[in-house]
Amino acid sequence: RACRKAEIVYVGDYHTLHQSQRSFLRILKSLINKNRGFAIGLELLHKRHQGVLDSYLAGKISEQNFLKKVGLRKHWVFDLWESFKPIFDFAKYHDIPLLAIDAAPKGADLQARDAATAKLLAQYLQDNADQKLFVFIGDLHIAPPHLPKEVQAVLRAAGLPKNDLILYQNSEAIYWKLAHRGLEHETEVV
């Protein structure tokens, strides 16, 4: 119910834990029939690749060409595509807009990254006032004094504050205990 009521839903991604992406997809699937008109923002891609992303979702370029053009393996030190591909497939099937929301220059600190992403998200929400926005981004970004605060500040300045919800998926302390015991790949949900 809280997800259905919120206009912005921030979901924390623990990038290297494939269950994190699966859980996000389960959230989207549970809401697709109850919430038409939403978009998904993904930290996975930089905003400069939005055109390539749009071409891929429209079926104008192949998956292989898409991955080559966005340089996913250069951008991320982890091989994340197999975990994220089902999210792309879901969005493509349901005609849900995907947004490349990593907006800061390479090497920017957390604050600068949040500020750049906040401007991009706020602009999208201003241009698409009737849409709900799911933001799938690393856990550090969704701490209340970070990205959510930055987005609200930009929206308030424009006279368009939105109600938001933050969903944390993963407990870092539990994950590292599992990793220490060599069980992080055998555990499905943290």
mmCIF file of C-alpha atoms in Angstrom:
data_model
loop_
_atom_site.group_PDB
_atom_site.id
_atom_site.type_symbol
_atom_site.label_atom_id
_atom_site.label_comp_id
_atom_site.label_asym_id
_atom_site.label_seq_id
_atom_site.Cartn_x
_atom_site.Cartn_y
_atom_site.Cartn_z
ATOM 1 C CA ARG A 1 0.000 0.000 0.000
ATOM 2 C CA ALA A 2 2.814 2.394 0.830
ATOM 3 C CA CYS A 3 4.399 1.797 -2.606
ATOM 4 C CA ARG A 4 1.084 2.450 -4.314
ATOM 5 C CA LYS A 5 0.612 5.736 -2.451
ATOM 6 C CA ALA A 6 4.138 7.105 -2.898
ATOM 7 C CA GLU A 7 4.985 9.181 -5.940
ATOM 8 C CA ILE A 8 8.692 8.336 -5.681
ATOM 9 C CA VAL A 9 9.837 4.956 -4.409
ATOM 10 C CA TYR A 10 13.547 4.615 -3.671
ATOM 11 C CA VAL A 11 14.740 1.021 -3.547
ATOM 12 C CA GLY A 12 18.232 0.271 -2.322
ATOM 13 C CA ASP A 13 20.396 -1.886 -4.556
ATOM 14 C CA TYR A 14 23.214 -3.977 -3.189
ATOM 15 C CA HIS A 15 24.926 -4.233 -6.572
ATOM 16 C CA THR A 16 26.813 -7.508 -6.170
ATOM 17 C CA LEU A 17 23.981 -9.464 -4.566
ATOM 18 C CA HIS A 18 21.839 -10.816 -7.405
ATOM 19 C CA GLN A 19 18.894 -11.257 -5.064
ATOM 20 C CA SER A 20 18.777 -7.477 -4.720
ATOM 21 C CA GLN A 21 17.815 -7.089 -8.377
ATOM 22 C CA ARG A 22 15.387 -10.026 -8.135
ATOM 23 C CA SER A 23 13.672 -8.442 -5.140
ATOM 24 C CA PHE A 24 13.307 -5.156 -7.003
ATOM 25 C CA LEU A 25 11.727 -6.991 -9.919
ATOM 26 C CA ARG A 26 9.320 -8.763 -7.535
ATOM 27 C CA ILE A 27 8.267 -5.362 -6.181
ATOM 28 C CA LEU A 28 7.604 -4.100 -9.698
ATOM 29 C CA LYS A 29 5.658 -7.235 -10.648
ATOM 30 C CA SER A 30 3.477 -6.941 -7.567
ATOM 31 C CA LEU A 31 2.510 -3.395 -8.532
ATOM 32 C CA ILE A 32 2.227 -3.524 -12.330
ATOM 33 C CA ASN A 33 -1.513 -4.228 -12.387
ATOM 34 C CA LYS A 34 -2.307 -1.688 -9.676
ATOM 35 C CA ASN A 35 -0.066 1.162 -10.857
ATOM 36 C CA ARG A 36 -0.021 2.016 -14.514
ATOM 37 C CA GLY A 37 2.041 4.997 -15.468
ATOM 38 C CA PHE A 38 5.364 4.576 -13.772
ATOM 39 C CA ALA A 39 8.978 4.829 -14.797
ATOM 40 C CA ILE A 40 12.101 3.156 -13.469
ATOM 41 C CA GLY A 41 15.356 4.995 -12.825
ATOM 42 C CA LEU A 42 18.487 2.840 -12.798
ATOM 43 C CA GLU A 43 21.874 3.841 -11.460
ATOM 44 C CA LEU A 44 23.336 1.115 -13.656
ATOM 45 C CA LEU A 45 23.582 3.478 -16.653
ATOM 46 C CA HIS A 46 24.889 6.992 -17.086
ATOM 47 C CA LYS A 47 22.486 9.595 -18.481
ATOM 48 C CA ARG A 48 24.672 10.035 -21.560
ATOM 49 C CA HIS A 49 23.488 6.557 -22.623
ATOM 50 C CA GLN A 50 19.764 7.365 -22.495
ATOM 51 C CA GLY A 51 19.476 7.383 -26.296
ATOM 52 C CA VAL A 52 21.183 3.996 -26.572
ATOM 53 C CA LEU A 53 18.907 2.664 -23.838
ATOM 54 C CA ASP A 54 15.822 3.956 -25.654
ATOM 55 C CA SER A 55 17.005 2.313 -28.891
ATOM 56 C CA TYR A 56 17.530 -1.003 -27.124
ATOM 57 C CA LEU A 57 14.106 -0.912 -25.468
ATOM 58 C CA ALA A 58 12.492 -0.047 -28.813
ATOM 59 C CA GLY A 59 14.169 -3.070 -30.427
ATOM 60 C CA LYS A 60 16.268 -0.926 -32.748
ATOM 61 C CA ILE A 61 19.591 -2.360 -31.559
ATOM 62 C CA SER A 62 20.563 -5.789 -30.297
ATOM 63 C CA GLU A 63 21.453 -6.646 -26.732
ATOM 64 C CA GLN A 64 25.063 -7.202 -27.744
ATOM 65 C CA ASN A 65 25.238 -3.814 -29.490
ATOM 66 C CA PHE A 66 23.545 -2.130 -26.512
ATOM 67 C CA LEU A 67 26.055 -3.591 -24.049
ATOM 68 C CA LYS A 68 28.944 -2.590 -26.289
ATOM 69 C CA LYS A 69 27.706 0.989 -26.684
ATOM 70 C CA VAL A 70 27.047 1.595 -22.986
ATOM 71 C CA GLY A 71 30.340 -0.032 -21.952
ATOM 72 C CA LEU A 72 28.765 -1.663 -18.930
ATOM 73 C CA ARG A 73 31.881 -3.603 -17.997
ATOM 74 C CA LYS A 74 34.002 -0.455 -18.199
ATOM 75 C CA HIS A 75 31.539 1.520 -16.080
ATOM 76 C CA TRP A 76 31.060 -1.145 -13.388
ATOM 77 C CA VAL A 77 33.805 -3.325 -11.957
ATOM 78 C CA PHE A 78 31.210 -6.077 -11.469
ATOM 79 C CA ASP A 79 29.492 -8.061 -14.210
ATOM 80 C CA LEU A 80 25.931 -7.029 -13.410
ATOM 81 C CA TRP A 81 24.102 -7.548 -16.702
ATOM 82 C CA GLU A 82 22.666 -11.010 -16.023
ATOM 83 C CA SER A 83 21.117 -9.765 -12.779
ATOM 84 C CA PHE A 84 19.702 -6.605 -14.371
ATOM 85 C CA LYS A 85 18.546 -8.042 -17.703
ATOM 86 C CA PRO A 86 15.204 -9.303 -16.291
ATOM 87 C CA ILE A 87 14.409 -5.736 -15.186
ATOM 88 C CA PHE A 88 15.061 -4.505 -18.729
ATOM 89 C CA ASP A 89 12.946 -7.335 -20.165
ATOM 90 C CA PHE A 90 10.097 -6.501 -17.771
ATOM 91 C CA ALA A 91 10.215 -2.815 -18.697
ATOM 92 C CA LYS A 92 10.331 -3.645 -22.389
ATOM 93 C CA TYR A 93 7.395 -6.061 -22.162
ATOM 94 C CA HIS A 94 5.220 -3.621 -20.192
ATOM 95 C CA ASP A 95 6.383 -0.530 -22.105
ATOM 96 C CA ILE A 96 7.725 1.112 -18.944
ATOM 97 C CA PRO A 97 10.229 3.932 -19.428
ATOM 98 C CA LEU A 98 13.713 3.200 -18.105
ATOM 99 C CA LEU A 99 15.879 6.137 -17.131
ATOM 100 C CA ALA A 100 19.660 6.156 -16.997
ATOM 101 C CA ILE A 101 20.112 8.164 -13.790
ATOM 102 C CA ASP A 102 23.822 8.141 -13.035
ATOM 103 C CA ALA A 103 24.295 11.799 -13.871
ATOM 104 C CA ALA A 104 27.565 12.930 -12.280
ATOM 105 C CA PRO A 105 30.974 13.100 -13.899
ATOM 106 C CA LYS A 106 33.320 10.180 -13.304
ATOM 107 C CA GLY A 107 35.066 10.405 -9.950
ATOM 108 C CA ALA A 108 32.440 12.621 -8.299
ATOM 109 C CA ASP A 109 31.873 12.098 -4.589
ATOM 110 C CA LEU A 110 28.593 10.846 -3.115
ATOM 111 C CA GLN A 111 27.194 14.327 -2.506
ATOM 112 C CA ALA A 112 27.914 15.481 -6.059
ATOM 113 C CA ARG A 113 26.469 12.255 -7.481
ATOM 114 C CA ASP A 114 23.292 12.682 -5.446
ATOM 115 C CA ALA A 115 22.929 16.327 -6.469
ATOM 116 C CA ALA A 116 23.341 15.513 -10.177
ATOM 117 C CA THR A 117 20.937 12.579 -10.003
ATOM 118 C CA ALA A 118 18.417 14.647 -8.024
ATOM 119 C CA LYS A 119 18.295 17.294 -10.752
ATOM 120 C CA LEU A 120 17.726 14.641 -13.409
ATOM 121 C CA LEU A 121 14.983 12.888 -11.392
ATOM 122 C CA ALA A 122 13.255 16.133 -10.449
ATOM 123 C CA GLN A 123 13.229 17.262 -14.083
ATOM 124 C CA TYR A 124 11.707 13.951 -15.150
ATOM 125 C CA LEU A 125 9.012 14.254 -12.479
ATOM 126 C CA GLN A 126 8.259 17.823 -13.506
ATOM 127 C CA ASP A 127 7.940 16.784 -17.160
ATOM 128 C CA ASN A 128 5.880 13.684 -16.282
ATOM 129 C CA ALA A 129 3.799 14.819 -13.314
ATOM 130 C CA ASP A 130 1.313 11.965 -13.670
ATOM 131 C CA GLN A 131 3.957 9.232 -13.361
ATOM 132 C CA LYS A 132 5.227 7.397 -10.324
ATOM 133 C CA LEU A 133 8.977 6.922 -10.279
ATOM 134 C CA PHE A 134 10.834 3.890 -8.947
ATOM 135 C CA VAL A 135 14.500 4.679 -8.317
ATOM 136 C CA PHE A 136 16.815 1.676 -8.063
ATOM 137 C CA ILE A 137 20.129 2.901 -6.730
ATOM 138 C CA GLY A 138 22.812 1.903 -4.246
ATOM 139 C CA ASP A 139 21.823 1.838 -0.587
ATOM 140 C CA LEU A 140 24.123 4.720 0.344
ATOM 141 C CA HIS A 141 22.251 7.080 -1.960
ATOM 142 C CA ILE A 142 18.837 6.436 -0.426
ATOM 143 C CA ALA A 143 19.725 7.415 3.126
ATOM 144 C CA PRO A 144 17.241 10.219 3.939
ATOM 145 C CA PRO A 145 19.852 13.023 4.063
ATOM 146 C CA HIS A 146 21.201 12.060 0.630
ATOM 147 C CA LEU A 147 19.283 11.584 -2.633
ATOM 148 C CA PRO A 148 15.729 11.790 -1.197
ATOM 149 C CA LYS A 149 16.557 15.114 0.481
ATOM 150 C CA GLU A 150 18.211 16.457 -2.685
ATOM 151 C CA VAL A 151 15.246 15.476 -4.879
ATOM 152 C CA GLN A 152 12.738 17.050 -2.477
ATOM 153 C CA ALA A 153 14.769 20.273 -2.359
ATOM 154 C CA VAL A 154 14.730 20.585 -6.161
ATOM 155 C CA LEU A 155 11.022 19.715 -6.342
ATOM 156 C CA ARG A 156 10.097 22.156 -3.536
ATOM 157 C CA ALA A 157 11.993 24.926 -5.313
ATOM 158 C CA ALA A 158 9.837 24.197 -8.364
ATOM 159 C CA GLY A 159 6.684 24.112 -6.219
ATOM 160 C CA LEU A 160 6.152 20.385 -6.838
ATOM 161 C CA PRO A 161 6.961 18.434 -3.675
ATOM 162 C CA LYS A 162 6.203 14.692 -3.929
ATOM 163 C CA ASN A 163 5.608 12.086 -1.274
ATOM 164 C CA ASP A 164 8.296 9.438 -1.251
ATOM 165 C CA LEU A 165 9.093 6.062 0.237
ATOM 166 C CA ILE A 166 12.462 4.451 0.938
ATOM 167 C CA LEU A 167 12.817 0.661 0.794
ATOM 168 C CA TYR A 168 16.012 -0.833 2.144
ATOM 169 C CA GLN A 169 16.588 -4.343 0.866
ATOM 170 C CA ASN A 170 19.761 -5.453 2.462
ATOM 171 C CA SER A 171 21.470 -5.434 5.789
ATOM 172 C CA GLU A 172 25.147 -4.863 5.196
ATOM 173 C CA ALA A 173 26.064 -6.274 8.596
ATOM 174 C CA ILE A 174 24.300 -9.562 7.872
ATOM 175 C CA TYR A 175 25.765 -9.777 4.370
ATOM 176 C CA TRP A 176 29.341 -9.348 5.623
ATOM 177 C CA LYS A 177 28.795 -11.980 8.311
ATOM 178 C CA LEU A 178 27.673 -14.362 5.571
ATOM 179 C CA ALA A 179 30.625 -13.369 3.361
ATOM 180 C CA HIS A 180 33.032 -13.996 6.221
ATOM 181 C CA ARG A 181 31.630 -17.534 6.487
ATOM 182 C CA GLY A 182 31.658 -18.008 2.682
ATOM 183 C CA LEU A 183 27.863 -18.217 2.503
ATOM 184 C CA GLU A 184 26.991 -15.000 0.641
ATOM 185 C CA HIS A 185 26.246 -16.839 -2.633
ATOM 186 C CA GLU A 186 24.146 -19.527 -0.923
ATOM 187 C CA THR A 187 21.791 -17.100 0.802
ATOM 188 C CA GLU A 188 18.842 -15.867 -1.233
ATOM 189 C CA VAL A 189 17.470 -13.015 0.887
ATOM 190 C CA VAL A 190 19.181 -10.778 3.453
#
